[in-house]
Coordinates of C-alpha atoms and ligand atoms in Angstrom, one line a residue:
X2 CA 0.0 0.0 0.0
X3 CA 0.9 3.1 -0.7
X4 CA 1.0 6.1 2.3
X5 CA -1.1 8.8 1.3
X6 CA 2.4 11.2 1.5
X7 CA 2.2 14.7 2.6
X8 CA 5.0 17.0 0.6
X9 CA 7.6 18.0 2.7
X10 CA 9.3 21.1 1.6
X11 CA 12.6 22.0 2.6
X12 CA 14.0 26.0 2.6
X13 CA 15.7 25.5 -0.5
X14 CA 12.6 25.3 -2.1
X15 CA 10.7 28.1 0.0
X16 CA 14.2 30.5 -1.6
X17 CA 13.9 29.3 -5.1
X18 CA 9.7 29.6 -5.4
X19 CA 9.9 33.2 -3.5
X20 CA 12.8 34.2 -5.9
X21 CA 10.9 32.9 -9.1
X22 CA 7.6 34.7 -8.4
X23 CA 9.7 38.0 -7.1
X24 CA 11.5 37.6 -10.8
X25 CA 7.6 36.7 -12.3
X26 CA 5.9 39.3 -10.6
X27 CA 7.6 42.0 -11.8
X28 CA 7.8 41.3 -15.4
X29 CA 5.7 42.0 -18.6
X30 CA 4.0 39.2 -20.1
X31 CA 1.6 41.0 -21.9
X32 CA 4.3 42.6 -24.4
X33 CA 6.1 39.9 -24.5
X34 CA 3.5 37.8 -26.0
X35 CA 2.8 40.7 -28.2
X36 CA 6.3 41.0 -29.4
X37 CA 6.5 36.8 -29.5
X38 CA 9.7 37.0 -26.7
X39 CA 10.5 37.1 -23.1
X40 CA 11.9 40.2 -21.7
X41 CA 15.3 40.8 -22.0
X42 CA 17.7 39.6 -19.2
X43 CA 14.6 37.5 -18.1
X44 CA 16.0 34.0 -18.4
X45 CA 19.3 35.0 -16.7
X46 CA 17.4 36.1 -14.0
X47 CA 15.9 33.1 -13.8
X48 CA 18.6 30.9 -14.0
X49 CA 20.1 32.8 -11.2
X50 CA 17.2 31.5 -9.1
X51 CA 18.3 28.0 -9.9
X52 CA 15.0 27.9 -12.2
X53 CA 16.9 25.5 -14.4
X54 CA 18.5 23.6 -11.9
X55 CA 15.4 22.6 -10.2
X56 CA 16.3 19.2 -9.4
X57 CA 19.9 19.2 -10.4
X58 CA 22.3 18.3 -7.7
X59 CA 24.1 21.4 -5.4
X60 CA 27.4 19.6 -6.8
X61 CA 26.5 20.8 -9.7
X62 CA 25.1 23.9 -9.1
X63 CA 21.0 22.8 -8.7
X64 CA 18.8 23.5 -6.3
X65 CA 18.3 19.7 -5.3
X66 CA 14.7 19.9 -4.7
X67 CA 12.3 17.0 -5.2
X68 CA 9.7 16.6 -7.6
X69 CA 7.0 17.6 -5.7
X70 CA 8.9 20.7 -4.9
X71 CA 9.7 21.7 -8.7
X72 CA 6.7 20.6 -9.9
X73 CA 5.0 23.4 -7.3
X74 CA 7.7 26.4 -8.7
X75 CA 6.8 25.1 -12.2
X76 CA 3.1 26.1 -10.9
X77 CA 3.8 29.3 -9.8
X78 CA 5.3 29.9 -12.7
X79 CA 2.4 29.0 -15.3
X80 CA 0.0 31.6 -12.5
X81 CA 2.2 34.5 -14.7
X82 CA 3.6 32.8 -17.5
X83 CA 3.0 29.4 -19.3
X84 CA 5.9 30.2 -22.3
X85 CA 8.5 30.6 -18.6
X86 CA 6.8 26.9 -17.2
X87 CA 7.2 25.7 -20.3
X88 CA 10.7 26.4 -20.8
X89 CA 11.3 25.1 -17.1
X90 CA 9.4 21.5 -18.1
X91 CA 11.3 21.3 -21.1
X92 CA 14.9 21.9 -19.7
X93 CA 14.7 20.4 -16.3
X94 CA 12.5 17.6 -17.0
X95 CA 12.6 16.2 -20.4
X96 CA 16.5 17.1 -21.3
X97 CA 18.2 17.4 -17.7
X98 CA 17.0 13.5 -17.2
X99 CA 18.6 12.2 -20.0
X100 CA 21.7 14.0 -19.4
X101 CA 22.0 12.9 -15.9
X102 CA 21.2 9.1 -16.7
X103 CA 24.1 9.2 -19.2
X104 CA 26.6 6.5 -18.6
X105 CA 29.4 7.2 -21.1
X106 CA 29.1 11.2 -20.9
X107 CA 32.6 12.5 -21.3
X108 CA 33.2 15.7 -19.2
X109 CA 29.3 14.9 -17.8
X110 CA 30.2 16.9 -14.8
X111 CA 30.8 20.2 -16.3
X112 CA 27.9 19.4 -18.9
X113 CA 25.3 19.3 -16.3
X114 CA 26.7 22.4 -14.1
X115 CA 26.7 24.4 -17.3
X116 CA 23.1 22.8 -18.3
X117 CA 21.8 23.2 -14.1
X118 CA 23.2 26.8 -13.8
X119 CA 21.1 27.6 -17.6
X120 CA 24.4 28.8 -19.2
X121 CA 23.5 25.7 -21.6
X122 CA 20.1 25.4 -22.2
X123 CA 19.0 21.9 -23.4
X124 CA 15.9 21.3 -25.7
X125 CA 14.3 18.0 -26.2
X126 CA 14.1 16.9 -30.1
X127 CA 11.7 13.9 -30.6
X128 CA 9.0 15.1 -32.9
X129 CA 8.8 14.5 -36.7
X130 CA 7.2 15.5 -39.9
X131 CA 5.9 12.2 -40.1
X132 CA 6.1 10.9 -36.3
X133 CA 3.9 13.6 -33.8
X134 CA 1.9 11.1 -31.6
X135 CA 3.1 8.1 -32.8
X136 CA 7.1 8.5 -31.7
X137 CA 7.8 5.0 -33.2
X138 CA 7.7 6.3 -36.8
X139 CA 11.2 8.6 -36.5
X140 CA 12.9 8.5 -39.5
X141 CA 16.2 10.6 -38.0
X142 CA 19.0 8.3 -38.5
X143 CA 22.3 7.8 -36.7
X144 CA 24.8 5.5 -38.4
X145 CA 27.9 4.4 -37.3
X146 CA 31.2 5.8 -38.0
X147 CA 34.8 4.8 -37.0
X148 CA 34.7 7.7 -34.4
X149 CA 31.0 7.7 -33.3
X150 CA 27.7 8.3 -35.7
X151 CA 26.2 10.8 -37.9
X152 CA 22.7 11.9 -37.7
X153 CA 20.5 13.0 -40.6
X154 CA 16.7 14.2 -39.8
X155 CA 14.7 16.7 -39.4
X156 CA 12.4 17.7 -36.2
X157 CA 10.2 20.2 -35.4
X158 CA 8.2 22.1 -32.8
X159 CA 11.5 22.1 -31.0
X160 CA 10.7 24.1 -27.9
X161 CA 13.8 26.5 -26.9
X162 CA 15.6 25.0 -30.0
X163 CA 17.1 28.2 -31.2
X164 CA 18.3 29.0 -27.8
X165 CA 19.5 25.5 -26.5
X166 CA 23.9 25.3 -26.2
X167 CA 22.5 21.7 -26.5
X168 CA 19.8 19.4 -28.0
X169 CA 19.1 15.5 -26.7
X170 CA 18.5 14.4 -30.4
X171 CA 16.0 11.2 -31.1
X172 CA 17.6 8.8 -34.6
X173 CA 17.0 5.5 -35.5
X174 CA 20.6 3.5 -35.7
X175 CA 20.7 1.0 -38.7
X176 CA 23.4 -0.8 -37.1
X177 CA 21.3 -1.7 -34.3
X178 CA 18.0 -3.0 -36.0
X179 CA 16.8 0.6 -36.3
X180 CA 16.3 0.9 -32.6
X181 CA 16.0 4.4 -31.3
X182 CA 18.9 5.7 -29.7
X183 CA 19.0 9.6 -27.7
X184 CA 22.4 11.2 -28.6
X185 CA 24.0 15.0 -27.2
X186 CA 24.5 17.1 -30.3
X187 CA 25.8 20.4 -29.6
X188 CA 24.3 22.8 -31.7
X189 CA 27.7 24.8 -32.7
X190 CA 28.3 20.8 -34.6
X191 CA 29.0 21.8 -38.0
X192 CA 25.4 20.3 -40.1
X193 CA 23.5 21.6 -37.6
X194 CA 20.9 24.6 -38.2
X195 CA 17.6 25.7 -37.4
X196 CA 15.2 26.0 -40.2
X197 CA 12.3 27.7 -39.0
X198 CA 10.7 29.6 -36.2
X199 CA 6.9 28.0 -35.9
X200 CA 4.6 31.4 -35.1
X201 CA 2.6 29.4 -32.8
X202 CA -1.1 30.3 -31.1
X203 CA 0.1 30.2 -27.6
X204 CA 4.0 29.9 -25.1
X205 CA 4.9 33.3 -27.9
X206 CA 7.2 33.8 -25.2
X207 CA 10.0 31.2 -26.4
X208 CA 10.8 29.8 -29.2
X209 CA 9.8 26.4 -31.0
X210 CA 11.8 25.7 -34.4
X211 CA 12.3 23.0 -36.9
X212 CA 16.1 21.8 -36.2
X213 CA 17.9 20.2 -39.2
X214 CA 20.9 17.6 -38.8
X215 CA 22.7 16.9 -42.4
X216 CA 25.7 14.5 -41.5
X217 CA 26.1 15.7 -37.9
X218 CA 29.0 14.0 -36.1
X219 CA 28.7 13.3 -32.4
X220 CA 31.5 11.2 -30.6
X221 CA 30.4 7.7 -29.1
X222 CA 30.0 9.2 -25.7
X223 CA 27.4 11.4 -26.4
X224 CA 24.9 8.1 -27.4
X225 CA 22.9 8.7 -24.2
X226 CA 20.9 5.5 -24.0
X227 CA 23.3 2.6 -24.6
X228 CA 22.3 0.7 -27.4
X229 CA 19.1 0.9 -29.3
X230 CA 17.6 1.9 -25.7
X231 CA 16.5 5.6 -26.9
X232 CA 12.2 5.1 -26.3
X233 CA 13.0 4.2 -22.2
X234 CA 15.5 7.2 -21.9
X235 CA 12.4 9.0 -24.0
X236 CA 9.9 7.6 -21.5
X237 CA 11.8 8.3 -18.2
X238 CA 11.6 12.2 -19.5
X239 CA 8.3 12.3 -20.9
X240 CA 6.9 10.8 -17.7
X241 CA 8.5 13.5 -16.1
X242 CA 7.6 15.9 -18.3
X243 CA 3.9 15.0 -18.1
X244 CA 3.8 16.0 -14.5
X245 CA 5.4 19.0 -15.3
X246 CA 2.7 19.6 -17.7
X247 CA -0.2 19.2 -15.0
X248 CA 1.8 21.4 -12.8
X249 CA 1.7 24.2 -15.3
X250 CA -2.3 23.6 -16.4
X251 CA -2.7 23.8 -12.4
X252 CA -1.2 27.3 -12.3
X253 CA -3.5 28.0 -15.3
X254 CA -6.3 26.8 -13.5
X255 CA -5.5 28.6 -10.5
X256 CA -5.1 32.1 -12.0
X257 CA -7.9 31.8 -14.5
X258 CA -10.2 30.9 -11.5
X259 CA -8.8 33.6 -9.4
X260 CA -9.2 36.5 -11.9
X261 CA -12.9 35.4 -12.8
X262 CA -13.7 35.0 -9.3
X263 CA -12.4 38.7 -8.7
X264 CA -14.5 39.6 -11.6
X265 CA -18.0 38.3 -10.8
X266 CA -17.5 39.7 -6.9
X267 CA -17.0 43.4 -8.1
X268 CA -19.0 43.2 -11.6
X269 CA -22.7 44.4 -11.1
X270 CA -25.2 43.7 -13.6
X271 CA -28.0 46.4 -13.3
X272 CA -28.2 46.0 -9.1
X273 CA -27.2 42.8 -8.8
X274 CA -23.4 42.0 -8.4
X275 CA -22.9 38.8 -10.5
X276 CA -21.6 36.5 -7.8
X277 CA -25.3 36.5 -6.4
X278 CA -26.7 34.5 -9.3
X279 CA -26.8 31.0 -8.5
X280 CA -25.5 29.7 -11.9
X281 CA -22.5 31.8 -11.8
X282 CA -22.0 30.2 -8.6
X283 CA -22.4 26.9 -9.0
X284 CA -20.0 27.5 -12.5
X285 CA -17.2 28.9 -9.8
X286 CA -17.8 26.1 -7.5
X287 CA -17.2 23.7 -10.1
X288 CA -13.9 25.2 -10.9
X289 CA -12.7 25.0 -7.7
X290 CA -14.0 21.7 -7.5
X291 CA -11.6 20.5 -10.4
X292 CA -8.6 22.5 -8.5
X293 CA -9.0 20.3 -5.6
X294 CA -8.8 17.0 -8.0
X295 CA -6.2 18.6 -9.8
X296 CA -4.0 18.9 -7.0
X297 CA -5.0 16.0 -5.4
X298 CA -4.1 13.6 -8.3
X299 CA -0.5 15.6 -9.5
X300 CA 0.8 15.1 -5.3
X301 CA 0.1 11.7 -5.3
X302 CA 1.6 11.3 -9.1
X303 CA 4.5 13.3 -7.6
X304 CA 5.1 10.6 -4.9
X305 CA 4.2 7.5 -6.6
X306 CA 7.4 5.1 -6.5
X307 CA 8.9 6.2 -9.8
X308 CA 10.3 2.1 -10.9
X309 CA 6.5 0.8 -10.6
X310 CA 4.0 1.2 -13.5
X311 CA 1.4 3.0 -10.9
X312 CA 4.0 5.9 -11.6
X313 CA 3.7 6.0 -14.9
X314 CA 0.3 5.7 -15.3
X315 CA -0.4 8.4 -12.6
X316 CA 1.7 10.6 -14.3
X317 CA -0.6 10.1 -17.4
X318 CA -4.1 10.4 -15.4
X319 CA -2.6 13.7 -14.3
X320 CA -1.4 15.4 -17.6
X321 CA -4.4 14.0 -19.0
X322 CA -7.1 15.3 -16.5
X323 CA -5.0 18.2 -15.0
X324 CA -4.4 19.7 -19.2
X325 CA -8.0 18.8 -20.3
X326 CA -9.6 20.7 -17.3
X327 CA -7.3 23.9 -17.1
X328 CA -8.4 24.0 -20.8
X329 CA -12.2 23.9 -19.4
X330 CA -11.5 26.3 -16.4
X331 CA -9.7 28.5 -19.0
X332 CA -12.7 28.5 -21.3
X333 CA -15.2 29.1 -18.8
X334 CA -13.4 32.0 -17.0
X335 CA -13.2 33.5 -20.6
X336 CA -17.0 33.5 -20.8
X337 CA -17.8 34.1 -17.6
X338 CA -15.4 37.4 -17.7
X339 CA -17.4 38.4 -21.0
X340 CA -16.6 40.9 -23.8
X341 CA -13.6 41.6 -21.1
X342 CA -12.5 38.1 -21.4
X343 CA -11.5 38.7 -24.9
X344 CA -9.4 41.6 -24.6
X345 CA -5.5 40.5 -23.9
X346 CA -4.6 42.8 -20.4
X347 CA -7.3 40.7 -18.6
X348 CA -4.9 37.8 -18.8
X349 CA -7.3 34.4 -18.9
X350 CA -7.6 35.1 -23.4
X351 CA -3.6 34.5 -22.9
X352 CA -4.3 31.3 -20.6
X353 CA -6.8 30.6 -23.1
X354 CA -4.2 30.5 -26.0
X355 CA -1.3 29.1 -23.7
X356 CA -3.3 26.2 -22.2
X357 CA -4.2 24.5 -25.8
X358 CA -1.0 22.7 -26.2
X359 CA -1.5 21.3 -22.9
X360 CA -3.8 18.9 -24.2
X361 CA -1.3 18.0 -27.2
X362 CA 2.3 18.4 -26.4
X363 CA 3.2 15.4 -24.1
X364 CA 1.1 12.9 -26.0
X365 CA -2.5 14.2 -27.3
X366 CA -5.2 13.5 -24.6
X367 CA -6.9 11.0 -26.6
X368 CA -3.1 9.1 -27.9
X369 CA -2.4 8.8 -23.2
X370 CA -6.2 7.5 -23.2
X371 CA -6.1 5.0 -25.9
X372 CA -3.0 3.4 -24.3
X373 CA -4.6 3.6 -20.9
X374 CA -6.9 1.2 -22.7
X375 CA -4.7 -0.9 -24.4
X376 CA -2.8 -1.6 -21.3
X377 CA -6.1 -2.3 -19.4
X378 CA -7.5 -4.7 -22.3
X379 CA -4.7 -6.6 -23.3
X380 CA -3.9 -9.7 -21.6
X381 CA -0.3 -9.5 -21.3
X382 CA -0.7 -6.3 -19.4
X383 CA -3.9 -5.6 -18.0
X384 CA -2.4 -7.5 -14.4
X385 CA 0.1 -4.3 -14.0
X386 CA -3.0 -2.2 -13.7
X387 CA -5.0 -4.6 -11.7
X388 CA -2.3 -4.7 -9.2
X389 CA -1.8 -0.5 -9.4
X390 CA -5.0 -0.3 -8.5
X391 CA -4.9 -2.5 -5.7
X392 CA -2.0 -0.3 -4.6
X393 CA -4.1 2.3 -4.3
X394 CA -6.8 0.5 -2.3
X395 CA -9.2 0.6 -5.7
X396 CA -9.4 -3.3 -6.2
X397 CA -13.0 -2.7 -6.0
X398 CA -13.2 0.3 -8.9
X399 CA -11.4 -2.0 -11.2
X400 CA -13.4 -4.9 -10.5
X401 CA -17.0 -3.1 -10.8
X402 CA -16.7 -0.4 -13.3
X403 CA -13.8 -1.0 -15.4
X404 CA -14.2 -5.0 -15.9
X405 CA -17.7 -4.5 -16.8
X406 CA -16.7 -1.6 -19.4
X407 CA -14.1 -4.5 -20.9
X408 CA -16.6 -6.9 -21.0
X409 CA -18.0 -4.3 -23.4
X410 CA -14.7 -4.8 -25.7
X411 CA -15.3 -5.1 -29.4
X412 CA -12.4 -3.8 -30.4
X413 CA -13.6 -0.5 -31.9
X414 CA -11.0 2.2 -31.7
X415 CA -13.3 5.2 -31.0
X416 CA -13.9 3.3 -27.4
X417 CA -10.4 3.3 -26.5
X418 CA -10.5 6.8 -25.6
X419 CA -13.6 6.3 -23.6
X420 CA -12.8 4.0 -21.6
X421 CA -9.1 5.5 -21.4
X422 CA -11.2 8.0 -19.6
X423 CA -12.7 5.4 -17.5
X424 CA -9.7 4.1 -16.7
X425 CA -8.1 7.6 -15.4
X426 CA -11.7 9.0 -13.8
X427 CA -11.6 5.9 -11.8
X428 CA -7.5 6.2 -10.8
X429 CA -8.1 9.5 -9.6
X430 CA -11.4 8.6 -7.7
X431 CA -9.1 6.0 -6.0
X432 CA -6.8 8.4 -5.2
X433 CA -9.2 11.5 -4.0
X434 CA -11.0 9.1 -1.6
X435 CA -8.2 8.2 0.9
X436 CA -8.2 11.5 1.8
X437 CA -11.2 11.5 4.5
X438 CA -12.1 15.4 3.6
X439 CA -12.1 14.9 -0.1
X440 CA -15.2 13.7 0.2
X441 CA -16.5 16.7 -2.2
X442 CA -13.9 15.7 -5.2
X443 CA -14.8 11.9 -5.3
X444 CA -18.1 13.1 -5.7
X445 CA -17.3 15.5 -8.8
X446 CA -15.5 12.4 -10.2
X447 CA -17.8 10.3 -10.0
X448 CA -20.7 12.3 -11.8
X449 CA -17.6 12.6 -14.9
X450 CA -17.4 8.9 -14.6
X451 CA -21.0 8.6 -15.3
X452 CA -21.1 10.7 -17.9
X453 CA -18.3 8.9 -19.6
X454 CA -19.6 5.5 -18.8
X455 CA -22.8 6.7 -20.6
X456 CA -20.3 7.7 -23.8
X457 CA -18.8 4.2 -23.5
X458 CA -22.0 2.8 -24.4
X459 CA -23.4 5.1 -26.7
X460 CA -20.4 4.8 -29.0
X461 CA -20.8 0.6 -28.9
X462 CA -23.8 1.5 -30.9
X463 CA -23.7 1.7 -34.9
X464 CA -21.0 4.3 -36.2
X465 CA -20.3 2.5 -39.6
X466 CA -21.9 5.0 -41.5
X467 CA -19.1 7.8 -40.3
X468 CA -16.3 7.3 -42.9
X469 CA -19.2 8.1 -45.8
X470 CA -20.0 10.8 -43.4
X471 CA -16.6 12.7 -43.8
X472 CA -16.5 11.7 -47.3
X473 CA -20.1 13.3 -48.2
X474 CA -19.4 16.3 -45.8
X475 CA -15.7 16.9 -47.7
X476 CA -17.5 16.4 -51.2
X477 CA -20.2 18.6 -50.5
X478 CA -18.1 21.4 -48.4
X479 CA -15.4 21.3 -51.3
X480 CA -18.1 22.1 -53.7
X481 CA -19.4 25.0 -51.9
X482 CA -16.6 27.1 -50.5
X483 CA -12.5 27.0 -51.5
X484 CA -11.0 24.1 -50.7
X485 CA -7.9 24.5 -48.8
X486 CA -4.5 24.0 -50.5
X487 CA -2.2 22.2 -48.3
X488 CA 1.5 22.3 -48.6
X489 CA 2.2 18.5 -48.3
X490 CA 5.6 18.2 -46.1
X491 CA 3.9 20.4 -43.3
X492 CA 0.1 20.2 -44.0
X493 CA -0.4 23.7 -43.7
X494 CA -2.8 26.1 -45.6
X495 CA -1.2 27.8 -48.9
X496 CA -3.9 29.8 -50.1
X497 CA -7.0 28.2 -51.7
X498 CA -8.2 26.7 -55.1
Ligands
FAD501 C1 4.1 24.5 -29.1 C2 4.6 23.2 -29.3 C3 5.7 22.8 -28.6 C4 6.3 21.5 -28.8 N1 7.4 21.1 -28.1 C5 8.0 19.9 -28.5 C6 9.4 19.6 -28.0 O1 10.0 20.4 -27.3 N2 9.9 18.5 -28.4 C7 9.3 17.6 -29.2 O2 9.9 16.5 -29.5 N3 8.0 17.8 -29.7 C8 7.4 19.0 -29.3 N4 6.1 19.3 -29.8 C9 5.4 18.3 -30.6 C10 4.2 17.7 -29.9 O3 4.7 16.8 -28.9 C11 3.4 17.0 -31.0 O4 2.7 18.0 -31.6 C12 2.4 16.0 -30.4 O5 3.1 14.9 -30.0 C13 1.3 15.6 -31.5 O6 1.9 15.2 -32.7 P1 1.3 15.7 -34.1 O7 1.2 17.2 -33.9 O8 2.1 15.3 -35.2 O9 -0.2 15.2 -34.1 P2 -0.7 14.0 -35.0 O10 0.1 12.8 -34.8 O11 -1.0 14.4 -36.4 O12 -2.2 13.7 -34.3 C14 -3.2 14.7 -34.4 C15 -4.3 14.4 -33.5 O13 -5.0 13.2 -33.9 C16 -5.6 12.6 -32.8 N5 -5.1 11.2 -32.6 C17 -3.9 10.7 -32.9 N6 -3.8 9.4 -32.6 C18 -5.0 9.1 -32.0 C19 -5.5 7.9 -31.5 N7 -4.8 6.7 -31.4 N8 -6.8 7.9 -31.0 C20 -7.6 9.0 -31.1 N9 -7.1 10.2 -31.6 C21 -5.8 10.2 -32.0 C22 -5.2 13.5 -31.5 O14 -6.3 14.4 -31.3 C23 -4.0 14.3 -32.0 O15 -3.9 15.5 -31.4 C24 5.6 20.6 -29.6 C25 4.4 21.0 -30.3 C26 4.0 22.3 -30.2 C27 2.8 22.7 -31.0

């Protein structure tokens, strides 16, 4: 069993969260989305505070703090700025990892002081043209050399890639049956360049780029997964990642709920303020309501033995739930705060904007539900989840709801999402209800879980017609207004014909 673990916080962390939101505080956000960059001398500032040493050792220069502990700066951060959480999830969590893990890193010592104190930011390059969700697909290559191996490929989306001293670079090695392999390339390597700044909706604060490697060399000591063991080096960061990713959609959350809660108390409408009218209230409650889950479910992710698969898939209820519902708290605050709402000082259109890659980056919702499922329903797996939830004293959820919503298997892949939502409504209803006075949140879960149980069985019903459905819709929609011209390597809009 696991003890329901209260985060202990040590003063190391109270000095780095205080001198992050002193930094935070005082900056402009607001121009800097405008003018697509954070303000100038920002970063250093921050990497004074040890911002990019979160969890890097005091050896090296870190601030040594745990998870938990990060994860909560990480949410302070996103209350001002998701483009500044962002850049902290992606350097300390998803690149710092694989550098630290490193076995045959030459000089690894004054790597990871350079890369904790953020004189060498490090930016995570996994995605592909053709290989977004599905990571399996890569087509980057490493091949062997006398001296090391040269990497062709092209990624994009690269968040801080224009910036990074250093990039943890994702290539298939022919050598070694095309398994994946992570590899160091500095980006001063001669073949190296970035391509292309992508103008993105939301995070305008940093950068994201297409990176291009033509014939780059990097030594054998900068493979950073032994051989052909590139995907768990990926996983071990991207389950740390994830929870950084609920940590920043809580500090959306938080902030969006704060400012519309502000709002209603002082708005009047005729002579009514609008915090009297019951809808507006019970809208508000509901909010806070998902807060409570929110922050219930990413502390007990946080703790969750990290070598057991309950770790992993905690960290995926929690990106999943924590992203989807600072994108619904952000969207309800927006209308809530009306034709204010969608002016860009009153902050929560920004959250709005920042919040929708939450949902995608980190595996898309419905790619972390589907595998949910698959784990759950296949019968080489499906014990590792019986015996997580046992761990978590939920033997009973897994028996009642989620056996009966297999027995309803038939294989369709438009249920795998729904009952991946299942599966994580009923982890985190687990979770919630060993607290005795979160008696309020099990409850709120439990009505989601009906509603989704309800969507499980709805979409057992018919749905063969739907293929013709998008066919007839395209035929008839093409016929009747410009059909969009899509440039084929990137898939986006060219003009019309
Ligand atoms: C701002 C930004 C920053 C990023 N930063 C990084 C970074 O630093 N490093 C990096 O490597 N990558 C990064 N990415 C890439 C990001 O991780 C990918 O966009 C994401 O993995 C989705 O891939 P895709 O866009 O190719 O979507 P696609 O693979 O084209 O999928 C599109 C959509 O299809 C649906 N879908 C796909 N599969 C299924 C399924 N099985 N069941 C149901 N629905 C499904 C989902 O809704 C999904 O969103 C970033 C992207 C953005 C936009």
């Amino acid at each position: 069993m696991i003890a329901n673990e209260k985060a202990k916080t040590s003063s190391d962390f109270e000095q780095v969260r205080e001198d992050v939101i002193g930094i935070l505080a005082g900056s402009d956000f607001l121009s800097a989305d405008e003018v697509r960059i954070l303000p100038p001398g920002l970063l250093d500032s921050l990497a004074k505070a040890k911002a990019f040493g979160l969890c890097g050792t005091k050896e090296h220069g870190g601030a040594e703090l745990a998870i938990s502990e990060a994860n909560a700066v990480i949410t302070a951060a996103a209350t001002f700025d998701a483009s500044v959480a962002s850049a902290m999830v992606i350097h300390n969590f998803l690149s710092t990892p694989c550098l630290e893990n490193a076995v045959d890193l030459i000089g690894k010592d004054e790597i990871l002081r350079r890369t904790a104190s953020g004189e060498a930011l490090c930016a995570f390059a996994l995605t592909e043209h053709g290989a977004g969700s599905a990571p399996r697909y890569i087509s980057a290559t490493a091949v062997k050399t006398e001296t090391g191996y040269r990497i062709n490929g092209t990624k994009i989306w690269i968040g801080l890639g224009a910036w990074a001293e250093n990039v943890v670079c994702f290539a298939k090695v022919p050598d070694q049956g095309n398994r994946v392999s992570a590899f160091l390339v500095d980006t001063k390597s001669p073949g190296f360049s970035v391509q292309h700044e992508h103008k993105t909706m939301g995070l305008r604060g940093i950068v994201q780029n297409t990176l291009k490697f033509e014939d780059v060399e990097v030594p054998f000591d900068r493979c950073l997964s032994g051989h052909g063991n590139g995907y768990n080096v990926a996983k071990n960061s991207m389950n740390k990642g994830r929870l950084g990713v609920a940590a920043m959609s809580l500090g959306v959350a938080l902030r969006a709920t704060q400012v519309v809660s502000l709002y209603v108390s002082q708005r009047k409408i005729g002579t009514q303020f609008l915090v009297g009218n019951p809808f507006v209230q019970k809208q508000i409650g509901d909010m806070v309501q998902r807060i409570e889950c929110m922050k219930k479910i990413l502390r007990f992710a946080e703790a969750a033995p990290q070598d057991a698969p309950l770790a992993e898939y905690m960290a995926t209820v929690a990106k999943v739930i924590c992203s989807e519902w600072a994108n619904e708290i952000a969207n309800e605050a927006l209308q809530l705060l009306g034709g204010r709402g969608y002016e860009e000082d009153v902050l929560v259109g920004r959250m709005y904007r920042d919040a929708r890659i939450m949902k995608i980056f980190e595996g898309p919702t419905e790619v972390l539900l589907a595998h949910l499922d698959r784990i759950f329903s296949s019968k080489a797996t499906s014990v590792s989840m019986e015996v997580a939830f046992g761990q978590i004293d939920a033997a009973d959820l897994y028996a009642k709801t989620l056996v009966k919503v297999r027995g309803d298997h038939a294989n369709g892949a438009d249920r795998e999402v729904y009952r991946g939502w299942a599966i994580a409504l009923s982890f985190a209803i687990g979770v919630c209800r060993r607290d005795e006075a979160a008696k309020g949140t099990v409850d709120y879960l439990s009505r989601r879980l009906a509603l989704i149980l309800d969507k499980v069985e709805e979409q057992g019903r018919g749905g063969e017609h739907l293929p013709q459905l998008i066919e007839d819709f395209l035929a008839s929609a093409n016929g009747s207004i410009r059909k969009p011209n899509f440039d084929q390597t990137f898939m986006s809009v060219k003009g019309f014909v």
